[in-house]
Short mmCIF file of C-alpha atoms in Angstrom, two decimals:
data_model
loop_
_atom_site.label_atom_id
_atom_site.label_comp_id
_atom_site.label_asym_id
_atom_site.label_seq_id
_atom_site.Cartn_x
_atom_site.Cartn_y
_atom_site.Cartn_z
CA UNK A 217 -20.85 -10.47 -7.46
CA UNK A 218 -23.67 -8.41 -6.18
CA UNK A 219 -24.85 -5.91 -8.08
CA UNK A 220 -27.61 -2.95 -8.78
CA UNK A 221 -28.22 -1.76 -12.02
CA UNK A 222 -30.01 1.66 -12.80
CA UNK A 223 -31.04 1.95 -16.05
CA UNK A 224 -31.13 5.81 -16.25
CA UNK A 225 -28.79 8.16 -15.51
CA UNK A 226 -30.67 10.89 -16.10
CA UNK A 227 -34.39 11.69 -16.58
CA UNK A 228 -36.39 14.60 -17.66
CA UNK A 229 -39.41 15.64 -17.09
CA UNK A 230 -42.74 18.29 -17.05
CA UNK A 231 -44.41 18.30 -13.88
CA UNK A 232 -47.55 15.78 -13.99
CA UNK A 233 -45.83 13.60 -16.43
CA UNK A 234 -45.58 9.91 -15.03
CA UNK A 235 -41.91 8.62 -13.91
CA UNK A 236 -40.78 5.00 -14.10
CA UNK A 237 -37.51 4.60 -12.88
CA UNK A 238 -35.86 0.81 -13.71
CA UNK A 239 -33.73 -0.96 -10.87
CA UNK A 240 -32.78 -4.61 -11.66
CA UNK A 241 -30.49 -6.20 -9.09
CA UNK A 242 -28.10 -9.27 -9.05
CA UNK A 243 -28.20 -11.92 -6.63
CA UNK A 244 -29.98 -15.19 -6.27
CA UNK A 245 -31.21 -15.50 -2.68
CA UNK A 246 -33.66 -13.47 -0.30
CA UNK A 247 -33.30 -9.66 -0.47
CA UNK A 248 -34.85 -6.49 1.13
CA UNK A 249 -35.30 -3.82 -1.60
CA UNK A 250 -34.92 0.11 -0.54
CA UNK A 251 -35.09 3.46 -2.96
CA UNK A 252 -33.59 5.87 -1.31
CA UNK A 253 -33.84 9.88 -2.63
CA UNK A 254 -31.48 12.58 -1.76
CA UNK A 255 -33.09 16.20 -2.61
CA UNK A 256 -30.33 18.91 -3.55
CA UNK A 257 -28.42 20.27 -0.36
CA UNK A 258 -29.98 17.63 1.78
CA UNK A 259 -28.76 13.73 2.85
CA UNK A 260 -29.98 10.52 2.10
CA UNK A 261 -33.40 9.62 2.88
CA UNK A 262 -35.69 6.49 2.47
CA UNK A 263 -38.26 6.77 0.40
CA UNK A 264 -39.39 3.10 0.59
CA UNK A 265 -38.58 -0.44 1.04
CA UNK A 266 -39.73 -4.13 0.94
CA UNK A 267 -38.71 -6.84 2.95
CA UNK A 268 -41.82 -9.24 2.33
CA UNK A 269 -45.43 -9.50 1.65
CA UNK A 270 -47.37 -7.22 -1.32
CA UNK A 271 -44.74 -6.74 -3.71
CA UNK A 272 -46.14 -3.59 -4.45
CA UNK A 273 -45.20 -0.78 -1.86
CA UNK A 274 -45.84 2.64 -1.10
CA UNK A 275 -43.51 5.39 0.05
CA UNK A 276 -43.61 8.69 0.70
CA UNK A 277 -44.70 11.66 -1.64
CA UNK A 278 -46.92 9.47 -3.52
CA UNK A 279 -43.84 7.13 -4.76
CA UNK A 280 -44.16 3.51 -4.77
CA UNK A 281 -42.24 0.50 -6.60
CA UNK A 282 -42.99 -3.71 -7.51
CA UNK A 283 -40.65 -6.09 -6.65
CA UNK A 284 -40.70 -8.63 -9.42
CA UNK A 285 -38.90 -11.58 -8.32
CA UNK A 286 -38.59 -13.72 -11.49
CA UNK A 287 -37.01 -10.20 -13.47
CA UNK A 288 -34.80 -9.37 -10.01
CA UNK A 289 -36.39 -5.85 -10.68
CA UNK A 290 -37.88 -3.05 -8.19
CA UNK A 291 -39.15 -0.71 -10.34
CA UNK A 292 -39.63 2.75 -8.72
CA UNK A 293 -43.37 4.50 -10.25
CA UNK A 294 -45.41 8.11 -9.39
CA UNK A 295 -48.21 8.85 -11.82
CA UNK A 296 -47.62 12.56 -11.39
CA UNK A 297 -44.84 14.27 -10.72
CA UNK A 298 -43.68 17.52 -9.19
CA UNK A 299 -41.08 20.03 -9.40
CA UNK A 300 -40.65 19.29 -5.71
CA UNK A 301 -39.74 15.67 -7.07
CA UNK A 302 -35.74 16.81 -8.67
CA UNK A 303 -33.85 14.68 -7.12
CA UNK A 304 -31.35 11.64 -7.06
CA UNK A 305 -32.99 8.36 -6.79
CA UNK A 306 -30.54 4.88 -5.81
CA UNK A 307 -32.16 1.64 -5.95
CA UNK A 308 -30.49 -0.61 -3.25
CA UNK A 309 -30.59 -3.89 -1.83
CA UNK A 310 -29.31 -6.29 1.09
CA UNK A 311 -29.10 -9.83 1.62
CA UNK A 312 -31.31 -9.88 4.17
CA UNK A 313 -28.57 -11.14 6.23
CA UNK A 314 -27.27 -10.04 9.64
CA UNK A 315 -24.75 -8.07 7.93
CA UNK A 316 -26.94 -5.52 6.57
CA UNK A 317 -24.81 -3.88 4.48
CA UNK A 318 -26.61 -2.11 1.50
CA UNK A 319 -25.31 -2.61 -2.34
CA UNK A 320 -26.34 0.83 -4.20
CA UNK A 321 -26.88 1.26 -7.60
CA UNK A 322 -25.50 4.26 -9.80
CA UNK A 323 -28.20 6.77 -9.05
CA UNK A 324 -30.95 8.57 -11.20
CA UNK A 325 -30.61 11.87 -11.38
CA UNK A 326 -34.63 13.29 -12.11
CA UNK A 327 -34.96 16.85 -13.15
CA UNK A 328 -38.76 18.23 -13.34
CA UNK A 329 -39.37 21.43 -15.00
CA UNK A 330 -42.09 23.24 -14.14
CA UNK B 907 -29.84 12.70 18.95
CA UNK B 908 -31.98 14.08 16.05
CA UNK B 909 -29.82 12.28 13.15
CA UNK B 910 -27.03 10.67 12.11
CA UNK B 911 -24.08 13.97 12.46
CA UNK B 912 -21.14 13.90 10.42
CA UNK B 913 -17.86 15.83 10.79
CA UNK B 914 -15.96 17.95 9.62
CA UNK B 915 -18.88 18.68 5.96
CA UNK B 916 -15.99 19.60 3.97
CA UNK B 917 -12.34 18.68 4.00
CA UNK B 918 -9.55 19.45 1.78
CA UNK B 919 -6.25 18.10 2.08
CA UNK B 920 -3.07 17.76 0.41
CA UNK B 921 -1.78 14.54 -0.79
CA UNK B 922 -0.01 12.17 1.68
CA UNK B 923 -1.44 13.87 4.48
CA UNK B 924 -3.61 11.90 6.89
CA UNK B 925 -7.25 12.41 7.31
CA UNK B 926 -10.21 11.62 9.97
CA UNK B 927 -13.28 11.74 9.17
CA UNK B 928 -16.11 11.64 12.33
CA UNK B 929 -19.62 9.66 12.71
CA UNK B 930 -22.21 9.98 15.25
CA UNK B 931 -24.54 8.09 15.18
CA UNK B 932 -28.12 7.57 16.37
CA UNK B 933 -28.49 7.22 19.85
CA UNK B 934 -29.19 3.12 20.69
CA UNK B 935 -28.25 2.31 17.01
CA UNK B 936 -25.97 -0.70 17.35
CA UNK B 937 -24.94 -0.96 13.79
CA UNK B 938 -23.29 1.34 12.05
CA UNK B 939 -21.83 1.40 8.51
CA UNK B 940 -19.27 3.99 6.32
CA UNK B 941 -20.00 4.35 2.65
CA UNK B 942 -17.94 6.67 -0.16
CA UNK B 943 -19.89 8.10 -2.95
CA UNK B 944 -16.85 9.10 -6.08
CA UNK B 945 -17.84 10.98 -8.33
CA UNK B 946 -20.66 9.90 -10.64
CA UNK B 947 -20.61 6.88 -8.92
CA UNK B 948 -23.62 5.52 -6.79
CA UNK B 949 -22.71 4.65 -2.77
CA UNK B 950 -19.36 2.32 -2.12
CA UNK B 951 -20.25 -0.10 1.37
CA UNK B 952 -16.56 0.39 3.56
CA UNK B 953 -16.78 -1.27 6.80
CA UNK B 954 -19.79 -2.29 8.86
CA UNK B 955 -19.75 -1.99 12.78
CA UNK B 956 -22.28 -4.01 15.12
CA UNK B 957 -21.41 -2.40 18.95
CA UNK B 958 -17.08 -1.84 19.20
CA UNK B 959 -16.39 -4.61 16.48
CA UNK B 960 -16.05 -4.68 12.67
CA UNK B 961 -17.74 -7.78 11.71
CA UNK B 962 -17.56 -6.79 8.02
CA UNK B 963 -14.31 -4.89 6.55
CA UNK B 964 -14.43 -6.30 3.07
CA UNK B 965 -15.21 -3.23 1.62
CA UNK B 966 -12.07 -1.00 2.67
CA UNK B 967 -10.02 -0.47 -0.39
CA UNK B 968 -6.61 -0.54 1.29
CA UNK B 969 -4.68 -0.73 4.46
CA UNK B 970 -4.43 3.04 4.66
CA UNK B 971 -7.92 2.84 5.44
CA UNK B 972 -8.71 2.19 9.21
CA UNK B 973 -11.93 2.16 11.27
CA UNK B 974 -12.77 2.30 15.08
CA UNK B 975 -15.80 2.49 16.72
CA UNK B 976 -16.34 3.88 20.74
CA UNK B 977 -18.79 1.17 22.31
CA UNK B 978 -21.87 1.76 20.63
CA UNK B 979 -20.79 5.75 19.74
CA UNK B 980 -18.98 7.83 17.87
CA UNK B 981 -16.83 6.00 15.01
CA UNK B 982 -13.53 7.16 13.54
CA UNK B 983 -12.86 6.55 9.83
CA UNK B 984 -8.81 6.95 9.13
CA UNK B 985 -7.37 7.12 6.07
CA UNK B 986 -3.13 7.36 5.84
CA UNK B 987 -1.01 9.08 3.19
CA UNK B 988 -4.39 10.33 1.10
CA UNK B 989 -4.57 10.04 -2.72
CA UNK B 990 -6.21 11.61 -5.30
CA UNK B 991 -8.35 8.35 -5.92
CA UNK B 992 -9.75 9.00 -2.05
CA UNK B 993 -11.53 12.17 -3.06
CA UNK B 994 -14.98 11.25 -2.64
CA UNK B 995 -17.68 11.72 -0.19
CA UNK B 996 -17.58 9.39 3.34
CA UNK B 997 -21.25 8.59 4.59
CA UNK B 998 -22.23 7.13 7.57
CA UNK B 999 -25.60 5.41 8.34
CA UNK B 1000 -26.70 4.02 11.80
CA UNK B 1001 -29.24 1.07 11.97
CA UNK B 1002 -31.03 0.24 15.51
CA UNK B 1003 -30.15 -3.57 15.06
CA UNK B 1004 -28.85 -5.07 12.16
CA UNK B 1005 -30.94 -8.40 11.85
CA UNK B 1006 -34.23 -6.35 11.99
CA UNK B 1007 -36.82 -4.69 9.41
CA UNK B 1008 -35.18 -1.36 10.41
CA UNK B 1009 -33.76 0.74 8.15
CA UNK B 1010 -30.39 2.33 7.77
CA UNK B 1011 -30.48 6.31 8.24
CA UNK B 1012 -27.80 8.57 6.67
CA UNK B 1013 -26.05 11.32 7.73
CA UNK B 1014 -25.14 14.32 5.56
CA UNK B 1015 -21.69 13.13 4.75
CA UNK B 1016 -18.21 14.14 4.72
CA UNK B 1017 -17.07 16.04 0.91
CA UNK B 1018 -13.13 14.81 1.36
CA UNK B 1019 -11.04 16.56 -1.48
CA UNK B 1020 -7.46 15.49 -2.02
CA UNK B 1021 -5.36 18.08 -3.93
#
């Protein structure tokens, strides 16, 4: 079955400290590949995707993530972080199929302390 | 409109009751999917809608939960004779077309408690 796996459920950090956040998902054919953030208070937003090309993408607020096919991983990465950054992070994919339908992981909840 | 709208933010009900729960989605967005976050839990796909029909219902976790869609509109998310278990909350995202690069955008959800 398809799957997402975060491997943090929570993370602290300082501000300017660097934030890796792992997302390893499960399923053999041709995915799109989305982190999505949702501040406190507010809804879910996109913070970036892939669907082909440069695994490496960039997002907003400095945020980007590699899409490692062979390790079925989209790692999310900001050098620097902020206390504007506290937020949830879910790692999702979809099968890049008609359907569209998205398969979320747990969540990472990041708390940055000023 | 602006965004995807969701209503009513917060329910609370009491067990066995029915419930509906109300998505609007972007104007021209064709698809539109319902999600349930539990708990500690990350997002739960429902029931996928492409225009007035539910291509995709895999996701609904029982026959007391129901879907409709208006055209390519508001949708309707029912469920019958709530449990505890269905405490959780309903999001709704809106995509323009569902076979493109597009992206799927949220709305602030529905918080549905079941006492």
């Amino acid at each position: 079955a398809q799957s997402v796996s975060q491997h943090n459920h929570h993370v602290i950090l300082s501000e300017a400290a660097s934030l890796e956040l792992g997302c390893n998902y499960s399923y053999g054919g041709t995915v799109n590949l989305f982190w999505y953030v949702q501040y406190p208070g507010q809804h879910l937003q996109l913070l970036l995707k892939y669907f082909s090309g440069d695994p490496l993408v960039k997002g907003i607020k400095g945020f980007e993530a590699e899409f490692i096919k062979s390790k079925f991983s989209f790692n999310l990465r900001k050098p620097s972080v902020q206390w504007s950054d506290t937020a949830e992070y879910f790692c999702a994919f979809d099968r890049g199929s008609t359907l569209g339908r998205l398969y979320f992981g747990r969540g990472t909840q990041l708390t940055v302390w000023p | 409109g602006a965004g995807v709208s969701q209503s009513p933010s917060n329910k609370v009900t009491e067990k066995g009751k029915d419930v509906e729960l109300r998505c609007d989605p972007i104007s021209g967005h064709t698809a539109l999917y319902w999600y349930r976050q539990r708990l500690g839990q990350g997002l739960e796909f429902l029931i996928y809608f492409q225009g007035n029909s539910a291509p995709d219902k895999s996701g609904l976790p029982s026959d007391r939960f129901s879907a409709e869609r208006t055209g390519e509109s508001v949708s309707t998310l029912t469920i019958q004779r709530t449990q505890q278990e269905d405490s959780a909350v309903y999001l709704c995202a809106s995509k323009k077309v569902p076979t493109s690069t597009d992206t799927q955008y949220f709305g602030p959800g529905t918080r549905l408690t079941v006492l």
